[in-house]
Short mmCIF file of C-alpha atoms and ligand atoms in Angstrom, two decimals:
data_model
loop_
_atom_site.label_atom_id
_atom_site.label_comp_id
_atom_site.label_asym_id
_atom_site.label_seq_id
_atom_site.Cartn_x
_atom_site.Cartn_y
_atom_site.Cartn_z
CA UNK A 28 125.26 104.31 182.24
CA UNK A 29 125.55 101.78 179.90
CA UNK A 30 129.07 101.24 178.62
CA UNK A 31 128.12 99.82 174.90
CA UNK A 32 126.80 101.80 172.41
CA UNK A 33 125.45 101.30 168.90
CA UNK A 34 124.90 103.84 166.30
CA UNK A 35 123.66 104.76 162.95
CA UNK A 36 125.98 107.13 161.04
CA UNK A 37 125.59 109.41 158.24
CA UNK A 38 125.52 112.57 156.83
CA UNK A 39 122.94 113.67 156.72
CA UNK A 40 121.49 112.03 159.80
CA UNK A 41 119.26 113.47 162.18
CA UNK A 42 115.79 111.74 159.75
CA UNK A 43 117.08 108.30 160.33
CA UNK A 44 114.74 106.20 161.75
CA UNK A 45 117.16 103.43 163.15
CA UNK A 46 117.36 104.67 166.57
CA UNK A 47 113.50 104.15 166.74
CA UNK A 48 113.87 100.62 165.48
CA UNK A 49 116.72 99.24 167.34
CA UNK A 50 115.27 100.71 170.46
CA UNK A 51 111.97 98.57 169.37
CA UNK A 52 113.44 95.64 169.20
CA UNK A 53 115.73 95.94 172.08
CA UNK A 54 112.61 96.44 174.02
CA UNK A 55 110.62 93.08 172.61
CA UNK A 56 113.94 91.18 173.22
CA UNK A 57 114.77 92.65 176.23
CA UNK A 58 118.03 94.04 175.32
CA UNK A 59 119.59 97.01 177.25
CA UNK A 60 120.65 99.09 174.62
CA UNK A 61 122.48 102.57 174.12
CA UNK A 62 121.80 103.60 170.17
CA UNK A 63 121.97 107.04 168.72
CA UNK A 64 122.39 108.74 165.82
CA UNK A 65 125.98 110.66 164.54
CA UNK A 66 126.08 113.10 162.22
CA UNK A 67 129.73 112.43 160.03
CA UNK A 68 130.56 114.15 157.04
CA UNK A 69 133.09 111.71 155.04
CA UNK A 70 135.99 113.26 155.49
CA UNK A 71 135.00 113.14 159.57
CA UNK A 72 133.83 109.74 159.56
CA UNK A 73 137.04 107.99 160.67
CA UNK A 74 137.76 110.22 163.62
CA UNK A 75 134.15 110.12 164.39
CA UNK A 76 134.33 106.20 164.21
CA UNK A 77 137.40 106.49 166.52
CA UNK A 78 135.80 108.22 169.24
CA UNK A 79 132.81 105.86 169.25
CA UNK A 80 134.86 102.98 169.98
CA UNK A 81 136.64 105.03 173.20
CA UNK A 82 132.96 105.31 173.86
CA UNK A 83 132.68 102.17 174.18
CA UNK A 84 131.05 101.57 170.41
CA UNK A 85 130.53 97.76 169.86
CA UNK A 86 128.16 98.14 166.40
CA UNK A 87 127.05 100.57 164.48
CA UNK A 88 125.16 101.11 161.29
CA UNK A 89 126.10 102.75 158.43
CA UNK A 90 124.17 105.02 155.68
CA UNK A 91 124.40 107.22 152.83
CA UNK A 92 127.02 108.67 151.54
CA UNK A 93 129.04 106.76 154.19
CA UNK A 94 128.65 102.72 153.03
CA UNK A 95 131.77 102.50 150.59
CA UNK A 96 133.77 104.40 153.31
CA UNK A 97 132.44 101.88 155.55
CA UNK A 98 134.30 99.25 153.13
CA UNK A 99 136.59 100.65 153.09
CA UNK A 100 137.67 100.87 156.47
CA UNK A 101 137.19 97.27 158.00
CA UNK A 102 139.50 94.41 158.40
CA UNK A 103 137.44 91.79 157.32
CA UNK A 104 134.21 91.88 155.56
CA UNK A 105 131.76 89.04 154.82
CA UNK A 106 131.29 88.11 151.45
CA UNK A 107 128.31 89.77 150.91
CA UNK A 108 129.52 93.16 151.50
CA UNK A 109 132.63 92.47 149.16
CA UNK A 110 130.58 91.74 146.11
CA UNK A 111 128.51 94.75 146.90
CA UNK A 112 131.84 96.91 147.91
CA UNK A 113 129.77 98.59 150.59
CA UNK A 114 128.74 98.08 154.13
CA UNK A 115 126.40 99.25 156.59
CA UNK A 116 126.79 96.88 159.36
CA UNK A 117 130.23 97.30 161.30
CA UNK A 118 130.69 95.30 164.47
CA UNK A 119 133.59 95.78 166.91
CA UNK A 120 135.86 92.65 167.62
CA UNK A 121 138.82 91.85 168.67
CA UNK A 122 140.17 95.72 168.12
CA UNK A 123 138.95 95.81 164.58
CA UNK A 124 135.85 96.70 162.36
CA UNK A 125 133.95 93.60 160.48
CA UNK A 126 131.60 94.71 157.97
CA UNK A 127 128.47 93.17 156.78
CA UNK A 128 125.71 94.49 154.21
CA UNK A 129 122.86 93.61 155.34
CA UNK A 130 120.50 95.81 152.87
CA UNK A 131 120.02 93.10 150.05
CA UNK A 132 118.72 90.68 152.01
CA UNK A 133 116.69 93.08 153.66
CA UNK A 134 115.26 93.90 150.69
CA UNK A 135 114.67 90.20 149.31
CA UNK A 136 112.98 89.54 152.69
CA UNK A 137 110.44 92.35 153.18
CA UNK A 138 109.81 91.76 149.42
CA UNK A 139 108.90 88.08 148.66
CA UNK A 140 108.16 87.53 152.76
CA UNK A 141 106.09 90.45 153.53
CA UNK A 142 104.83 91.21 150.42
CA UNK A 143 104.78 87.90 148.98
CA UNK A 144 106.09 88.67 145.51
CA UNK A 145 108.30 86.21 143.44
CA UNK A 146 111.33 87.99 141.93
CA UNK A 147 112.96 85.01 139.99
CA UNK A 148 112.47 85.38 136.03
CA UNK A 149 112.05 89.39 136.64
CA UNK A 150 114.37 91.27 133.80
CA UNK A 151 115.18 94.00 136.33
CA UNK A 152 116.30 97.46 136.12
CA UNK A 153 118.08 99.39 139.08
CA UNK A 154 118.62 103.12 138.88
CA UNK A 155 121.40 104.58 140.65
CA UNK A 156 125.18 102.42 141.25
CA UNK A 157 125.64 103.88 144.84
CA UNK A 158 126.10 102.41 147.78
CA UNK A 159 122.48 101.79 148.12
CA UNK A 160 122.64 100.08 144.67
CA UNK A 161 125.65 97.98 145.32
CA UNK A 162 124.24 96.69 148.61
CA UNK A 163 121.10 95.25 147.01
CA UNK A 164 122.63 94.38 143.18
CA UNK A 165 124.17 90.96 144.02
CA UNK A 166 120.83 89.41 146.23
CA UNK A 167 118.80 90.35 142.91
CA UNK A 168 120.91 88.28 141.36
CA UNK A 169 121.31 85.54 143.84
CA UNK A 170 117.15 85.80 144.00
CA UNK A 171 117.24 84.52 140.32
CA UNK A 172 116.00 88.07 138.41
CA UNK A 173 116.78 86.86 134.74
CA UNK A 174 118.98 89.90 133.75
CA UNK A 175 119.97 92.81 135.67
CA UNK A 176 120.56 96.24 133.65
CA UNK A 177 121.85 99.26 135.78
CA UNK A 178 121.79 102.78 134.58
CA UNK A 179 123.35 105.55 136.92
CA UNK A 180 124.04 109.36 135.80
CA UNK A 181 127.14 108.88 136.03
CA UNK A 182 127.64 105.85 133.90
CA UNK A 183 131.38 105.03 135.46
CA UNK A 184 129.52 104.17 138.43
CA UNK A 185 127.35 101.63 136.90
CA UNK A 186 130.28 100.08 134.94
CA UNK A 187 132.17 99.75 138.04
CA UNK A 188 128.89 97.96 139.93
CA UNK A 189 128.58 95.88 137.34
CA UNK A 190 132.47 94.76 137.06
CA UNK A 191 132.27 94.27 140.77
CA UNK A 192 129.09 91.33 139.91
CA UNK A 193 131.20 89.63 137.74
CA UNK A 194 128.21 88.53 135.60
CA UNK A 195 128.57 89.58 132.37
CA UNK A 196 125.61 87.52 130.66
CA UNK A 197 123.41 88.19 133.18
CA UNK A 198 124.28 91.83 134.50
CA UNK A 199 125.19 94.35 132.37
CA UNK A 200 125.00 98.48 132.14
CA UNK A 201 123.58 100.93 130.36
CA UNK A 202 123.35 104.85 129.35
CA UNK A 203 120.58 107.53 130.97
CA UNK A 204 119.64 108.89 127.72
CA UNK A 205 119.12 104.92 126.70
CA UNK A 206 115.69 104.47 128.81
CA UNK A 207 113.67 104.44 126.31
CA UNK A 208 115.13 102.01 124.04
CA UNK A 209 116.07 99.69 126.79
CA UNK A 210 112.64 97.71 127.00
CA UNK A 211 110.78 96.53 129.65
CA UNK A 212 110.99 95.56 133.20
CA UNK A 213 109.35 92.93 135.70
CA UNK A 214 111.18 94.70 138.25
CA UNK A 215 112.48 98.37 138.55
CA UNK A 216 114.20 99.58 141.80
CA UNK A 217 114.86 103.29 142.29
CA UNK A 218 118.54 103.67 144.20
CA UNK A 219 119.07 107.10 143.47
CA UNK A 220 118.54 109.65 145.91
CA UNK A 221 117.55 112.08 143.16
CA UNK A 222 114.41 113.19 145.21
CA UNK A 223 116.03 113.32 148.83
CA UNK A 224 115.97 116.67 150.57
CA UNK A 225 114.05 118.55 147.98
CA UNK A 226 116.52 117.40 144.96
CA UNK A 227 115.38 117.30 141.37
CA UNK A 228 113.00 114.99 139.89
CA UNK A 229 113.63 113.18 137.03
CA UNK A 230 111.37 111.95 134.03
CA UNK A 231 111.58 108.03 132.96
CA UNK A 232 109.30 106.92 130.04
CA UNK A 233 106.49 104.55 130.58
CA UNK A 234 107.75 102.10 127.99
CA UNK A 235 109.92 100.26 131.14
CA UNK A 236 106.97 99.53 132.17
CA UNK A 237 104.40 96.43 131.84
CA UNK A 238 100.82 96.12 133.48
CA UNK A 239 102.70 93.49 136.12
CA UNK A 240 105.66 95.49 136.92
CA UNK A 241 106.96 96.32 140.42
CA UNK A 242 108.08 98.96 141.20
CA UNK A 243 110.67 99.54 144.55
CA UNK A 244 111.57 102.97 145.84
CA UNK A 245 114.90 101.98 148.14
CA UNK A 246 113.71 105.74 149.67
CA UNK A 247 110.80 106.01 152.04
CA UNK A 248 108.89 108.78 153.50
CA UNK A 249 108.50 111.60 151.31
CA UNK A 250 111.57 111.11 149.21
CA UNK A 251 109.78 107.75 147.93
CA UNK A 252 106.70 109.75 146.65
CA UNK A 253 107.91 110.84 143.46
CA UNK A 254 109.21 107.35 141.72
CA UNK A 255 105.91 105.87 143.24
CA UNK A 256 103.85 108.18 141.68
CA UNK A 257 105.24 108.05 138.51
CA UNK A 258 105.01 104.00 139.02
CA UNK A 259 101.37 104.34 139.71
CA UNK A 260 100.99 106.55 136.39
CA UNK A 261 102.75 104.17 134.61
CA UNK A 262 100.18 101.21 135.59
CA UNK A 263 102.81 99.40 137.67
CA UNK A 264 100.56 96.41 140.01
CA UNK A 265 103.41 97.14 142.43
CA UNK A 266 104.53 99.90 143.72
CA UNK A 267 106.49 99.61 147.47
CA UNK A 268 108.63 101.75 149.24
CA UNK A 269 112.03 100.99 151.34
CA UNK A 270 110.44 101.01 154.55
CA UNK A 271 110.20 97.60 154.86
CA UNK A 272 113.59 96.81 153.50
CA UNK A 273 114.93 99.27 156.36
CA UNK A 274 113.19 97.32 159.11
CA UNK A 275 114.51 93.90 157.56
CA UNK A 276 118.06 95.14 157.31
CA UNK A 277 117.97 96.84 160.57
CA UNK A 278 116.56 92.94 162.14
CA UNK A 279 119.81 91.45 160.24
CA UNK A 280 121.86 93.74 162.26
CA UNK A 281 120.49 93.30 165.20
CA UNK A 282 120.58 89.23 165.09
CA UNK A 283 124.34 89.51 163.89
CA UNK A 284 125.32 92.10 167.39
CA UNK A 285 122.82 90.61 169.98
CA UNK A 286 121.97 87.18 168.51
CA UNK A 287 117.97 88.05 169.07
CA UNK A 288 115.96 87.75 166.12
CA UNK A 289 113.32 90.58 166.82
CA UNK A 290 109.42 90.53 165.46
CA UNK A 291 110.41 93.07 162.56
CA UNK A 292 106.86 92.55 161.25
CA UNK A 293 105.50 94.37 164.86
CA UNK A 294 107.59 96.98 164.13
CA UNK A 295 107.00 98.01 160.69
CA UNK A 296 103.12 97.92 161.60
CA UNK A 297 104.06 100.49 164.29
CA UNK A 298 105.75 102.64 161.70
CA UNK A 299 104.17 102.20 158.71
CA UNK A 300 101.01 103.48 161.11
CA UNK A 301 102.21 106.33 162.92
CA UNK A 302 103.73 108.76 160.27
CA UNK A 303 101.56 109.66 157.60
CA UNK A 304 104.75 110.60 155.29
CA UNK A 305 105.25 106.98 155.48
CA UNK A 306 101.98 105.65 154.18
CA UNK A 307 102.15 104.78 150.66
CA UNK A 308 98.56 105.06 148.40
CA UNK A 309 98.27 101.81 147.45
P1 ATR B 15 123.29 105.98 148.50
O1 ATR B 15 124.14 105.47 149.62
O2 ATR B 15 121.90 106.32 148.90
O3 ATR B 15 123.32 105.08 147.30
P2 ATR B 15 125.09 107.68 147.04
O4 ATR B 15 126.16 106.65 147.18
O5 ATR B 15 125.42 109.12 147.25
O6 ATR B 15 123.91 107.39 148.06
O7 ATR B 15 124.40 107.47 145.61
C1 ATR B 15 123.37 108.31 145.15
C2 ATR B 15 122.86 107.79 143.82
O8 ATR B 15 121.79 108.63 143.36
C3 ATR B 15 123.90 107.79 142.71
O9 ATR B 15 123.63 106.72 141.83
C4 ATR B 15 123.62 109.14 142.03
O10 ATR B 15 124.09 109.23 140.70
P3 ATR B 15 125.61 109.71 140.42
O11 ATR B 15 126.49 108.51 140.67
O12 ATR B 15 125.59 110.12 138.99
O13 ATR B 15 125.89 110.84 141.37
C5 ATR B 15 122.13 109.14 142.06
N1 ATR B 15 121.52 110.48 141.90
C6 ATR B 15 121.55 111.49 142.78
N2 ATR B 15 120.85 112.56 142.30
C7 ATR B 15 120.38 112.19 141.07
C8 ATR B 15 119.57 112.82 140.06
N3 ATR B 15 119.10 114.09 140.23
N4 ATR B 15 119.28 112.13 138.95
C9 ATR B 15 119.72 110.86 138.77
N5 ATR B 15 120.50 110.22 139.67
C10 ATR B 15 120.81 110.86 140.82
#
């Protein structure tokens, strides 16, 4: 048996789809790879942590609600995963966790490479200040959107996202109830995960919208459907799930731990066809 082992954890876990990518691209590299996934509420996830490393864990991704725990927790962090306070790449060296985040640019890269859209000039919105949110906040701004409002529930959260930019003039927060007086968007990204496992819905007005907004669902699979469908309603010309961005961030992980850049495009393909949950309409 192999003595290194990688390994998504979260809480909940079991739908991830990261052992099914890793193991793809371990197989086009022709890495021998152990990955799995580990169920870890947050108040387990250190001890759980602990005995993957006596395990022999070198790497292992990280996902909600576990990313600012994940921060938390390391030695030393890279500097993209201290402006976005969250991580979801650890690596094992030298007896101590380094953490990455890895989810921004894997969002910037399935969007204006795969999908060939140009985000710079976009006024954009982003729903939700977790650590979904914080991962992908500071490469929208480093991709040049013009102005970048965030609006979470609970509007601490977005205040502290937005301190944690340090952009004042350029990204700034605002209330829930404020959607409708907010304007419109060239760019709305949905990093809530208001519709995961059955939660509630929620209603946004169609006045954030313009006839050449896109729209990004950080969710995929069925928790995506919701946001999408209201983008479609709203006459979005984009509308694109987080699929892609999970393929791209998973790739960055995978080139940072085995230093193999796999054919991420192969892979999506071979997802995006196999489960009809994660087909979107358009
Ligand atoms: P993740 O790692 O996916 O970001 P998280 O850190 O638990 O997960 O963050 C979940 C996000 O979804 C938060 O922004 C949360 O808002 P709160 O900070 O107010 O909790 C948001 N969220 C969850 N359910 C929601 C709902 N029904 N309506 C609006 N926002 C919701």
């Amino acid at each position: 048996m192999s003595s290194v082992r990688y390994a998504v954890f979260g809480h909940p876990v079991s739908h991830s789809l990261s052992p099914r990518i890793h193991a793809a691209f371990a197989r086009q590299t022709g890495v021998s790879l152990a990955y799995t996934a580990i169920d870890a509420a947050p108040h387990e996830f250190v001890g759980a942590l602990d005995r993957f490393v006596g395990e022999g864990g070198k790497g292992a991704n990280v996902t909600l609600p576990l990313k600012e725990a994940a921060f938390a927790i390391c030695a030393r962090t890279s500097e993209r995963a201290r402006r976005a306070g969250a991580v979801n790449t650890l690596s094992w060296n030298d007896g101590q966790w380094h953490g990455d985040n890895t989810d921004g640019a894997g969002l910037v890269r399935d969007l204006t490479g795969r999908n060939g859209l140009d985000l710079r000039g976009r006024r954009a919105l982003m729903l939700g200040a977790g650590g979904a949110a914080r991962g992908v906040a500071p490469a929208l701004l480093d991709a040049g959107v013009s102005e970048l409002i965030v609006v979470n529930r609970t509007p601490e959260r977005a205040d502290a996202l937005i301190d944690a930019m340090g952009e004042p003039e350029r990204a700034l927060s605002r209330y829930w109830q404020d959607l409708g007086e907010i304007g419109d968007f060239g760019l709305i990204v949905n990093a809530t995960s208001a519709a995961r496992g059955g939660g509630e819905d929620f209603d946004l007005p169609f006045t954030l919208t313009t006839p050449r907004t896109l729209a990004v669902d950080l969710n995929y699979g069925e928790a995506a459907i919701p946001f999408l469908a209201w983008a479609r309603a709203a006459g979005c010309r984009d509308a694109v799930d987080g699929l892609g961005m999970l393929v791209e961030q998973a790739a960055e992980a995978f080139e940072a731990w085995h230093g193999a850049r796999p054919d991420s495009d192969a892979v999506y393909a071979a997802l995006r066809g196999k489960d009809a949950l994660l087909v979107t309409a358009d």
